[in-house]
Coordinates of N, CA and C in Angstrom, one line a residue:
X1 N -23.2 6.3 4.4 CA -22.1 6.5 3.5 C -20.8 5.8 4.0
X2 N -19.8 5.2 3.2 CA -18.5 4.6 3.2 C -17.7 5.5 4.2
X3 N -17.1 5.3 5.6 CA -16.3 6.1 6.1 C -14.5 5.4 5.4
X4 N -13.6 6.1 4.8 CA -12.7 6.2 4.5 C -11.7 6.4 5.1
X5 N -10.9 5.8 6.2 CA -10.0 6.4 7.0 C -8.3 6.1 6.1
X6 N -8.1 7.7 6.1 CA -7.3 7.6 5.0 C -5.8 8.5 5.3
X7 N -4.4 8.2 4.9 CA -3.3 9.0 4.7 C -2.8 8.5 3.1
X8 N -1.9 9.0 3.2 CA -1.7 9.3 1.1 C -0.3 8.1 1.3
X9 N 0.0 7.2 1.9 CA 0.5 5.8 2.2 C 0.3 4.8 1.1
X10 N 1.5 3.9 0.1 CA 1.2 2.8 -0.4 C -0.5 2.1 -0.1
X11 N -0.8 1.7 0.9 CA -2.3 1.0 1.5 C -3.2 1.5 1.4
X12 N -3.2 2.8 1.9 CA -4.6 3.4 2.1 C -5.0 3.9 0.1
X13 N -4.1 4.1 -0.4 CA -3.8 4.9 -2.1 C -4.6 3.8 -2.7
X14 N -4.2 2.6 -2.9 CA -4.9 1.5 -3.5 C -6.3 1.5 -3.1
X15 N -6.5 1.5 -1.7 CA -8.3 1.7 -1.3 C -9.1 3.2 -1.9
X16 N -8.5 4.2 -2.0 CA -8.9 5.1 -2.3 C -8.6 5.2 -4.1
X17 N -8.0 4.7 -4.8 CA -8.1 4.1 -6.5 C -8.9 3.5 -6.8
X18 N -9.4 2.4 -6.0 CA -10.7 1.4 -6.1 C -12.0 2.3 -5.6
X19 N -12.1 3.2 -4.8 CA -13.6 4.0 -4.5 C -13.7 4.5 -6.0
X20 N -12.2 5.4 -6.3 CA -12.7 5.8 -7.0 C -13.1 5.3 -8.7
X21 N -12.6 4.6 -8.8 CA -12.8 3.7 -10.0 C -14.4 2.3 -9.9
X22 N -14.8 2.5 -8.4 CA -16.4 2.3 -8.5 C -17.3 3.3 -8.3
X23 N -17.1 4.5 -8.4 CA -17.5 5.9 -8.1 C -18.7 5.7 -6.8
X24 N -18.0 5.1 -6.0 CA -19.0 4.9 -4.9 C -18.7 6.0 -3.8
X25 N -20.3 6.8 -3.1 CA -19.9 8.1 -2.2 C -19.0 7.6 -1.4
X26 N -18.4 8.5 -0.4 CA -17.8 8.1 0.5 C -17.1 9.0 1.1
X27 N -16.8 9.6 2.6 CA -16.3 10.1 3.3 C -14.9 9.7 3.8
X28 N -14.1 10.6 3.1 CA -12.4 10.7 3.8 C -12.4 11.1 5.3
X29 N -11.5 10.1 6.1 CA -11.3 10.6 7.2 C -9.7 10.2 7.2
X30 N -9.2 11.2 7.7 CA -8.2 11.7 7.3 C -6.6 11.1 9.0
X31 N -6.1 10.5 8.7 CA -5.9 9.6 10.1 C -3.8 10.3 10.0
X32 N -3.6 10.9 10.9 CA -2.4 11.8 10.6 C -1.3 10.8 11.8
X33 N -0.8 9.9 11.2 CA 0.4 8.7 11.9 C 1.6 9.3 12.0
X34 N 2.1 10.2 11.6 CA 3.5 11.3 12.2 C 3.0 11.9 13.5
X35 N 1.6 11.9 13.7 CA 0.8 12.8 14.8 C 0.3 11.7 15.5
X36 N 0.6 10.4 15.4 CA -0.3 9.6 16.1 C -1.3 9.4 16.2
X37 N -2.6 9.9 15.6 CA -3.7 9.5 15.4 C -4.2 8.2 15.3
X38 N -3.5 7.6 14.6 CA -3.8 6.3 14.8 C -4.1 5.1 16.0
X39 N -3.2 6.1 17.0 CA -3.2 5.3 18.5 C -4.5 6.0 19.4
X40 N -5.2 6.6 18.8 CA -6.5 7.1 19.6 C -7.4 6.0 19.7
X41 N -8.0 5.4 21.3 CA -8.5 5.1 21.2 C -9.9 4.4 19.9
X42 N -10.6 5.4 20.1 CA -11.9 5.7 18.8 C -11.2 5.1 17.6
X43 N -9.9 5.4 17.2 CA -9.5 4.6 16.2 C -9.2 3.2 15.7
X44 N -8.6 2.8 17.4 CA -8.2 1.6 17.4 C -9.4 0.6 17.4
X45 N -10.7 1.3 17.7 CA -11.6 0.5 18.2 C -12.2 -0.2 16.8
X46 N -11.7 0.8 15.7 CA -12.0 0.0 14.1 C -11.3 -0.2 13.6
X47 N -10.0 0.2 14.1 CA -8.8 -1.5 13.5 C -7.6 -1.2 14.3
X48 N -7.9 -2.5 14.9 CA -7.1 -2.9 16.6 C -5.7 -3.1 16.3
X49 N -5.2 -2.6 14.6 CA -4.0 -3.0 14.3 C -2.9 -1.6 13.9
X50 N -3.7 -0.9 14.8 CA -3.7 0.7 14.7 C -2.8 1.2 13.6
X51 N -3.5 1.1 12.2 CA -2.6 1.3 11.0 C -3.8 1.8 9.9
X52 N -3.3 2.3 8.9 CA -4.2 2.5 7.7 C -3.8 2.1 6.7
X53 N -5.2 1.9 5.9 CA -6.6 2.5 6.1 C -7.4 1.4 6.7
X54 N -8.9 2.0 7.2 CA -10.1 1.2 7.2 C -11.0 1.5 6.8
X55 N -12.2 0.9 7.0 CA -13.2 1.5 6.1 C -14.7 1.0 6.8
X56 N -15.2 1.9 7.0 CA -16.4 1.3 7.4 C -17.5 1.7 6.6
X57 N -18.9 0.4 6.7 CA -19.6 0.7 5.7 C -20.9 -0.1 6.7
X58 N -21.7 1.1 6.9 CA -22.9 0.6 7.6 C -22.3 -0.2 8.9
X59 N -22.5 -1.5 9.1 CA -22.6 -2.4 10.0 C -21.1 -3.0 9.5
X60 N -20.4 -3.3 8.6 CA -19.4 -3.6 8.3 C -18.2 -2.8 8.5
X61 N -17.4 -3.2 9.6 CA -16.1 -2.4 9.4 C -14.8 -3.4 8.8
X62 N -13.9 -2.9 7.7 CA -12.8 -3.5 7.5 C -11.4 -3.0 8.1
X63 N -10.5 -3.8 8.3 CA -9.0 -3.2 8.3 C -8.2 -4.2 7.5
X64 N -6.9 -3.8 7.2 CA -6.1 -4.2 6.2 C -6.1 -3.7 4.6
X65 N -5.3 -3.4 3.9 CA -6.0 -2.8 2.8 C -6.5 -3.6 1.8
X66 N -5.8 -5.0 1.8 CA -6.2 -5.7 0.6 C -7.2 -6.1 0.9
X67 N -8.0 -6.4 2.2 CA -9.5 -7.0 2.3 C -10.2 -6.1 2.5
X68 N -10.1 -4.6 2.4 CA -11.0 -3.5 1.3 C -11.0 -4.0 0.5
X69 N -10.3 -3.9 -0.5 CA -10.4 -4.1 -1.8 C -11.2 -5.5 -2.2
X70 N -10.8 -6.5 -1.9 CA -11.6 -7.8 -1.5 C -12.8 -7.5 -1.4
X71 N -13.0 -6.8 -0.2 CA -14.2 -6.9 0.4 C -15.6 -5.6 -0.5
X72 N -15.0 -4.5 -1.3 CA -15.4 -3.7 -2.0 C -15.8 -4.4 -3.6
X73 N -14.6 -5.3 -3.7 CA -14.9 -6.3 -5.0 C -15.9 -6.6 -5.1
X74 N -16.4 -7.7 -4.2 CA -17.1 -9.1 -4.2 C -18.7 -7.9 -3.7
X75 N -18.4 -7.0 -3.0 CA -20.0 -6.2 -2.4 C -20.5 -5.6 -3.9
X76 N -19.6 -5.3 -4.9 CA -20.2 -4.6 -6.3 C -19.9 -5.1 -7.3
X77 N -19.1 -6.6 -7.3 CA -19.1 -7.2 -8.2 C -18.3 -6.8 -9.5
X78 N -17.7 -6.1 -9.2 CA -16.5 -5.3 -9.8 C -15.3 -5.4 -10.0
X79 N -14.6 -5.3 -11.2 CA -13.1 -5.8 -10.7 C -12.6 -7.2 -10.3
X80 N -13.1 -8.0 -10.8 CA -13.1 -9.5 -10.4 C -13.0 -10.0 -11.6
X81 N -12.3 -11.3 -11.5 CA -11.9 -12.0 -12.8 C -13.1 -12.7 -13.4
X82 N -13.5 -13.7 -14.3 CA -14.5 -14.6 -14.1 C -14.6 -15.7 -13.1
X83 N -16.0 -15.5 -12.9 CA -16.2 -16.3 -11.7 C -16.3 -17.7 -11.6
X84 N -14.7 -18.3 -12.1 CA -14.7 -19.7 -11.6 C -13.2 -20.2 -10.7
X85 N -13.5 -21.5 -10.5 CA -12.2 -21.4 -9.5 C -10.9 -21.2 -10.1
X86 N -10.8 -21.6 -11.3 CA -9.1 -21.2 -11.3 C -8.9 -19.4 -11.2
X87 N -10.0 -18.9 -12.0 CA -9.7 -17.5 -12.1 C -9.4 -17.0 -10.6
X88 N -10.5 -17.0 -10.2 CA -10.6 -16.9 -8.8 C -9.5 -17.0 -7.8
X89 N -8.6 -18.7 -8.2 CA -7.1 -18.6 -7.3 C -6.7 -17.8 -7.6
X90 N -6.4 -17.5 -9.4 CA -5.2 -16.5 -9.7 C -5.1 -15.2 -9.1
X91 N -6.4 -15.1 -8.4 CA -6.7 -13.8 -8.0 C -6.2 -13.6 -6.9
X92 N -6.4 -14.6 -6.1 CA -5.9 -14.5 -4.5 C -4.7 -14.7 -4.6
X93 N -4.0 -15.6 -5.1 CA -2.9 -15.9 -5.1 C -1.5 -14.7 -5.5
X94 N -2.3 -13.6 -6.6 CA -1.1 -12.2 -6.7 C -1.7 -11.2 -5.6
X95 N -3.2 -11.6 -5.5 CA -3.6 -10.2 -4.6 C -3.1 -10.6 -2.5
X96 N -2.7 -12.2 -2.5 CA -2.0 -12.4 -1.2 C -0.6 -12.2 -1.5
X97 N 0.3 -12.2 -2.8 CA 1.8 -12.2 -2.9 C 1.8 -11.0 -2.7
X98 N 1.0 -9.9 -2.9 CA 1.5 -8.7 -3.0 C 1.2 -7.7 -1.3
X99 N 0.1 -8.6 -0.8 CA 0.1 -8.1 0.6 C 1.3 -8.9 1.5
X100 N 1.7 -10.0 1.4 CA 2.2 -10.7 2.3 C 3.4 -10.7 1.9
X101 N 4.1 -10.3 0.9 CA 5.8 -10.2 0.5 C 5.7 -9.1 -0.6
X102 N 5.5 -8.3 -1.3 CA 5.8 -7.1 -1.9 C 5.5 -5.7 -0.8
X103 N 4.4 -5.7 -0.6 CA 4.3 -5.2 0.7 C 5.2 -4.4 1.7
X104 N 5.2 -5.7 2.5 CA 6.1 -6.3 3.9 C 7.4 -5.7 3.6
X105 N 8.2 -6.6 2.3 CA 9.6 -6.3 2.4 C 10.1 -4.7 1.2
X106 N 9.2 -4.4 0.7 CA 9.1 -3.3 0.5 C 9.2 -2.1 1.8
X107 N 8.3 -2.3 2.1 CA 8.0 -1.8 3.6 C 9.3 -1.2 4.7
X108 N 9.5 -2.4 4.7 CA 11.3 -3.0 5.5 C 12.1 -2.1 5.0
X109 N 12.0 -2.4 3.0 CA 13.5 -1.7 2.4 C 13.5 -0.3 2.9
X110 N 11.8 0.2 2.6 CA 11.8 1.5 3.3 C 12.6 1.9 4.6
X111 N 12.0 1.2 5.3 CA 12.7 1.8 7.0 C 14.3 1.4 6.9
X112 N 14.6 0.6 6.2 CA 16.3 0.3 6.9 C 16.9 1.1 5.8
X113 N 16.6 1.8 5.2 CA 17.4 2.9 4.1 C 16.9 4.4 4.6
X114 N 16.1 4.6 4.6 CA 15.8 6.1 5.1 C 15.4 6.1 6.6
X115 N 14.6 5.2 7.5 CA 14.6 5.9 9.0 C 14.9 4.9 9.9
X116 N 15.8 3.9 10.3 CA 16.8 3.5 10.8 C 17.2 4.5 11.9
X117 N 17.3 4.4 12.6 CA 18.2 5.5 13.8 C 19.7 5.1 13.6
X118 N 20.2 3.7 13.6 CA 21.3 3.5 13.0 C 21.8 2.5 11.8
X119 N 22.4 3.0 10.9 CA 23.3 2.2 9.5 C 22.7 1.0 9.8
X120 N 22.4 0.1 9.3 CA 21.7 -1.7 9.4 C 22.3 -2.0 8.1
X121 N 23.5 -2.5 7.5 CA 23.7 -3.1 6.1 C 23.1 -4.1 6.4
X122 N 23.3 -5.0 6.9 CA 22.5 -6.4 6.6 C 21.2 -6.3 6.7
X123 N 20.7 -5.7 7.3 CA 19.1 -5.8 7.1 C 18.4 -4.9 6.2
X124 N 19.5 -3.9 5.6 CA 19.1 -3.4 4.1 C 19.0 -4.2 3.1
X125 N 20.1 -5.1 3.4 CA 20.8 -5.9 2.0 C 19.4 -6.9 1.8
X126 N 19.2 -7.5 3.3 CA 18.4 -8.3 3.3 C 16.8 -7.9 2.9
X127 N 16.3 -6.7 3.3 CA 15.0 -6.4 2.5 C 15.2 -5.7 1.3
X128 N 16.2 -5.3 1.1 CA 16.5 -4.5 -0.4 C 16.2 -5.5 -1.4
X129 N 17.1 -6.6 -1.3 CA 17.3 -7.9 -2.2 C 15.9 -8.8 -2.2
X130 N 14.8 -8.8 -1.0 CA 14.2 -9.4 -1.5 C 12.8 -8.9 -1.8
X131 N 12.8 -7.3 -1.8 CA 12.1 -6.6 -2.2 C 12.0 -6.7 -4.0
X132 N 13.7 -6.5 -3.8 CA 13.6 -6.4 -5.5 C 13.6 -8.1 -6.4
X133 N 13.6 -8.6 -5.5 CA 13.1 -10.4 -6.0 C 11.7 -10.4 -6.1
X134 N 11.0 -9.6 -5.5 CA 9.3 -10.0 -5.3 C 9.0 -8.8 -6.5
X135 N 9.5 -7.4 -6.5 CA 9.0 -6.7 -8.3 C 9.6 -7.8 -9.5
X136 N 10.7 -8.5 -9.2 CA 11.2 -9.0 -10.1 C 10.2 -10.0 -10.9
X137 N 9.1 -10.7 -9.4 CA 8.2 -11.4 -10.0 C 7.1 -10.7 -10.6
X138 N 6.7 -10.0 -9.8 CA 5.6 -9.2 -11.2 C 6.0 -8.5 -12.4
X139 N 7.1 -8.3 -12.2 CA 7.4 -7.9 -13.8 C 7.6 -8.8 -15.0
X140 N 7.9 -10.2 -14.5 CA 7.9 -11.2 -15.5 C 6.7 -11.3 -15.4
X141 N 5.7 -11.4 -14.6 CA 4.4 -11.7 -14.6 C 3.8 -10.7 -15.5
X142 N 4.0 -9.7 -15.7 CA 3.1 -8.6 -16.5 C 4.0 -8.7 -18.5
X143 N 5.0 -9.0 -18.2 CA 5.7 -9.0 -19.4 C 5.0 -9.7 -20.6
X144 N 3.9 -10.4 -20.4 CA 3.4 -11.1 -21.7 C 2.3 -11.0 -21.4
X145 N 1.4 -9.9 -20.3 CA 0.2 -9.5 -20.5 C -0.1 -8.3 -19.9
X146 N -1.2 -7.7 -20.2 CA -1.4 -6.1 -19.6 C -1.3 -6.0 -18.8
X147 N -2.6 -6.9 -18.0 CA -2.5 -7.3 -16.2 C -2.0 -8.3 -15.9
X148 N -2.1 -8.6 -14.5 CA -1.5 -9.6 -13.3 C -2.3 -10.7 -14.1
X149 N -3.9 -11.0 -14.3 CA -4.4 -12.3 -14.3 C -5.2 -11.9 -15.9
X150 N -4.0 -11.1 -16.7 CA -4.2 -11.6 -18.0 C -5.0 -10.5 -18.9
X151 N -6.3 -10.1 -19.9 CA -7.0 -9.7 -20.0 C -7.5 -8.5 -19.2
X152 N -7.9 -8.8 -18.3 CA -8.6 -8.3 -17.2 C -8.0 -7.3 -15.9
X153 N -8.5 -6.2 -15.9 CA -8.0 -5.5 -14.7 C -8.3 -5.3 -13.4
X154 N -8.1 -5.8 -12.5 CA -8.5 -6.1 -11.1 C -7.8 -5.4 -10.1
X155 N -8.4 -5.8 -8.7 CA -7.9 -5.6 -7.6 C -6.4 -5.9 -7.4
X156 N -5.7 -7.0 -7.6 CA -4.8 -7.4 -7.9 C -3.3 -6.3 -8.6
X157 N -4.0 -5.6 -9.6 CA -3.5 -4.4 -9.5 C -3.6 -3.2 -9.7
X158 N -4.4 -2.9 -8.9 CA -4.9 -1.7 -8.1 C -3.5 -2.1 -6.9
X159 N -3.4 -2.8 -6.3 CA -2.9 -3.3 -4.9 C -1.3 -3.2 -5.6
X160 N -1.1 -3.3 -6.6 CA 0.5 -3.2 -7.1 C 0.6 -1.9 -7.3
X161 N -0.1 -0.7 -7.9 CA 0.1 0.0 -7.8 C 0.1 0.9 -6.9
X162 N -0.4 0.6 -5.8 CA -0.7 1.5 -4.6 C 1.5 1.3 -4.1
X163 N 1.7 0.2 -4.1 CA 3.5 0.4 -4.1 C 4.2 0.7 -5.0
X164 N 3.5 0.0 -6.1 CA 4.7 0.6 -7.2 C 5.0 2.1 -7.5
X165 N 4.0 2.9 -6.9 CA 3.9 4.4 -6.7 C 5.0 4.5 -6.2
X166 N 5.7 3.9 -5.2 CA 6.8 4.3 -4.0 C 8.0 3.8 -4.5
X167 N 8.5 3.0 -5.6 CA 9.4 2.6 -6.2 C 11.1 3.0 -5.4
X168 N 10.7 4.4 -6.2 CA 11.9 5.3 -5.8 C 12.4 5.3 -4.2
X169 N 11.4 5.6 -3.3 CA 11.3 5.9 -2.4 C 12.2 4.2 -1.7
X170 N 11.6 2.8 -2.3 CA 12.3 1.5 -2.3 C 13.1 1.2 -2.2
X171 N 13.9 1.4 -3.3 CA 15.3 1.4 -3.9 C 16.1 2.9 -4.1
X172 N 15.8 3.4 -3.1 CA 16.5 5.0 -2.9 C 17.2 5.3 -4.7
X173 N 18.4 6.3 -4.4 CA 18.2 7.6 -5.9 C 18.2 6.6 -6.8
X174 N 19.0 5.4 -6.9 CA 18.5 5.1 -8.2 C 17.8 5.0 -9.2
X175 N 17.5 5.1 -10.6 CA 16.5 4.8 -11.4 C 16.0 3.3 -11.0
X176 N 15.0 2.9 -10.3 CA 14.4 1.3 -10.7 C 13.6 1.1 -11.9
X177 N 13.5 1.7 -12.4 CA 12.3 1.3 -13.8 C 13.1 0.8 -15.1
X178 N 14.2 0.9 -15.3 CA 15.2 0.2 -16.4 C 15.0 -1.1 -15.7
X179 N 14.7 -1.8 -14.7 CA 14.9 -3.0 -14.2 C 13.6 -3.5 -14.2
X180 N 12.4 -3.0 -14.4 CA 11.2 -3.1 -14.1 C 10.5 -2.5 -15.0
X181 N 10.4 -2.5 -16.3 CA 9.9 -1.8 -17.7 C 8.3 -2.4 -17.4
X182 N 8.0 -3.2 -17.5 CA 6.5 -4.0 -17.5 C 5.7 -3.1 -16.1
X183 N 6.3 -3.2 -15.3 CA 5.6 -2.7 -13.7 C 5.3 -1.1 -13.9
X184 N 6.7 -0.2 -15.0 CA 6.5 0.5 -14.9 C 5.0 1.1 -16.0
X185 N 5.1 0.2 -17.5 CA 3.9 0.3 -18.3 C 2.7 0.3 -17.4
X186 N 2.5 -0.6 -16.2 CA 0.8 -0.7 -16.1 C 0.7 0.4 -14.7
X187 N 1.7 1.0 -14.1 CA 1.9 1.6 -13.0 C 1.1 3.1 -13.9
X188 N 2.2 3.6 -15.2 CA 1.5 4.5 -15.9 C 0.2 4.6 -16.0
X189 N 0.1 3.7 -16.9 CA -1.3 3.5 -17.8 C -2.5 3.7 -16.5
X190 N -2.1 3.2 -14.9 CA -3.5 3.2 -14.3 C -3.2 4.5 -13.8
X191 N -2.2 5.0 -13.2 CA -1.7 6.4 -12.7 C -2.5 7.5 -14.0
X192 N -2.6 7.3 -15.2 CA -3.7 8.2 -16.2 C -4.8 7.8 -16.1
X193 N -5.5 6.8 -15.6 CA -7.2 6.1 -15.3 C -7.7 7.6 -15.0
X194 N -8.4 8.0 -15.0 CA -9.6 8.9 -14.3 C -9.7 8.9 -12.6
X195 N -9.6 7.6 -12.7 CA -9.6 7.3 -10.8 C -8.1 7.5 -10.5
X196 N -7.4 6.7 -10.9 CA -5.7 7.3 -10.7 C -5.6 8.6 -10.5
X197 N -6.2 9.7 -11.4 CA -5.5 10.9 -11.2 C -6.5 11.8 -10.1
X198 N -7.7 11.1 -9.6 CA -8.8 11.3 -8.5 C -8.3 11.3 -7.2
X199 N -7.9 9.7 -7.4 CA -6.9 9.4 -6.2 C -5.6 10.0 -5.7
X200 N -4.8 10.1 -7.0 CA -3.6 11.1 -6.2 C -3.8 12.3 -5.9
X201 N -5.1 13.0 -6.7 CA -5.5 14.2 -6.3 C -6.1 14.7 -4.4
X202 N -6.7 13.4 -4.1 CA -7.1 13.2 -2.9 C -6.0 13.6 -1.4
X203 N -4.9 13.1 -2.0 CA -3.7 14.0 -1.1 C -3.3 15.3 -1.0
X204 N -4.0 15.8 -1.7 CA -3.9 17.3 -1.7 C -5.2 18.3 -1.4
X205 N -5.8 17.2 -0.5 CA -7.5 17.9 0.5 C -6.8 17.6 1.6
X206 N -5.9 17.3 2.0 CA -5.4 17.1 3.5 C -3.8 17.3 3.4
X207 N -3.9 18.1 4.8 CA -2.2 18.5 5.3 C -2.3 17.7 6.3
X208 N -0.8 16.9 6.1 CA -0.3 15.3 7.0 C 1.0 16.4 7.6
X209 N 1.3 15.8 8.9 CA 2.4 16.4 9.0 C 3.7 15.8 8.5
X210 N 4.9 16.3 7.8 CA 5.5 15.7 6.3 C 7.0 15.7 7.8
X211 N 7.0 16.8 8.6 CA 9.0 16.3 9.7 C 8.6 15.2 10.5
X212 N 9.8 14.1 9.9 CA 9.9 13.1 10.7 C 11.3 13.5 11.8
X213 N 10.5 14.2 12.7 CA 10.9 14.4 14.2 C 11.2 13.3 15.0
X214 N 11.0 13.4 16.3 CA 11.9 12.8 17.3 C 10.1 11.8 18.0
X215 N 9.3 13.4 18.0 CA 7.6 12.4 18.0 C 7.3 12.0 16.7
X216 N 7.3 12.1 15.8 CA 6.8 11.5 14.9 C 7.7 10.1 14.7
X217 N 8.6 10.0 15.2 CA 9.2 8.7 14.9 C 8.7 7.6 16.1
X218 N 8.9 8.4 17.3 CA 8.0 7.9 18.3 C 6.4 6.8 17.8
X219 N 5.9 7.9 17.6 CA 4.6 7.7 16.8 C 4.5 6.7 15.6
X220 N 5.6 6.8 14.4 CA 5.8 6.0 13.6 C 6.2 4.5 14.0
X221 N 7.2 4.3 15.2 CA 8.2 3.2 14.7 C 8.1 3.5 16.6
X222 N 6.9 2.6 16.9 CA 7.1 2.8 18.5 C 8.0 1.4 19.6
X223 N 8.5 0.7 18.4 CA 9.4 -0.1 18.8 C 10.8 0.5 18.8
X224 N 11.1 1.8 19.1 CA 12.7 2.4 19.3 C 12.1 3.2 20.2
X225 N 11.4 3.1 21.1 CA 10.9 3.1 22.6 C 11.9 2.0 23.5
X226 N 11.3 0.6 23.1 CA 12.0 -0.4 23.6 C 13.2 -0.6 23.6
X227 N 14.2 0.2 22.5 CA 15.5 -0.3 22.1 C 16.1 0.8 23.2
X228 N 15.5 1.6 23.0 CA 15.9 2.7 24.4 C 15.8 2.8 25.4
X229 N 15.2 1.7 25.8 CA 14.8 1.7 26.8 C 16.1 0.7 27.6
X230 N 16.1 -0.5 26.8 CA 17.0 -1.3 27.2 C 18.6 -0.9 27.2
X231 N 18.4 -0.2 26.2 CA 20.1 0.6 26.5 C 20.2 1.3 27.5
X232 N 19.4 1.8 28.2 CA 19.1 2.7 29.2 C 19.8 2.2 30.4

């Protein structure tokens, strides 16, 4: 059976929307990163990038979330566009923009707005702004069709909504969805899927620890180790 190594995180959400929208078995393992878990050895030894989720399947282990999804695609043949090469780029081409800059600087906006140890405007301004340049592109992208590559619903976004979930959390109290109507249409529409509402149900079989403390930041953001060090 699929081991699932999972927290209720933008990455791991998207791999756990896709199990369940191929209703394939599979075993939650439950990986608590305020608690450090992630840095246990046994963990690192299936993804050396001590982060979630992974996924192992028989002899196959994955890390990263989008090459789950990839890699769950192409094993059931599922969720894939038609099988020729332009389809095919289109596919890689939103399902790498969304790991490698929606992502990333989403990611960023996160930390430099809410856990920061100190005020950073420039490095807010700087992932804020180009966080909300990269939804900017998928929402023109979705604006004149359901999905990312048209017809068809894929991995591609499955992987948008695993962030578009976190919107708010992005672009702190503001409303972002007046700015982003299209993102917010297909964010809905899969958030009611059957698997959508499976998925976010899934966070509620496990207690994470939710105080970002003094270890859990440790644990989170182990690069303000170093900064402390050097001020020291």
């Amino acid at each position: 059976m699929i081991k699932f190594y999972f927290n209720p995180g933008p990455n791991p959400m998207k791999v756990a929307l896709l199990l369940e929208e191929l209703g394939l078995p599979y075993e939650t393992v439950p990986v608590d990163m305020r608690k450090g878990e992630q840095h246990r050895p046994e963990y690192v030894a299936i993804n050396p990038n001590a982060k979630v989720p992974a996924l192992v399947d028989g002899d196959a282990t994955v890390f990263d979330s989008n090459a789950i999804l990839l890699y769950l695609a192409e094993k059931t043949g599922r969720f894939l566009p038609a099988d020729t090469p332009g389809d095919r780029a289109q596919l890689l081409s939103w399902l790498m923009f969304i790991a490698t800059g929606v992502g990333p600087y989403s990611g960023q906006a996160v930390y430099f707005r809410n856990f920061t140890p100190e005020p950073n405007p420039a490095a807010l301004n700087r992932y804020d702004f180009e966080a909300e340049r990269h939804w900017r592109v998928l929402d023109e992208r979705l604006a004149g069709r359901p999905y990312l590559l048209g017809d068809t619903y894929t991995i591609a976004d499955m992987a948008m909504w695993g962030w578009a979930r976190m919107m708010p959390n992005i672009f702190g109290g503001e409303d972002p969805w007046s700015r982003f109507p299209a993102v917010q249409r297909l964010l809905n529409e899969i958030s009611a899927r059957p698997a959508g509402v499976a998925a976010e149900a899934l966070k509620a079989r496990f207690t994470f620890k939710k105080e970002m403390d003094e270890d859990a930041r440790r644990q989170m953001f182990p690069q303000l180790a170093r900064m402390q060090a050097g001020a020291a």
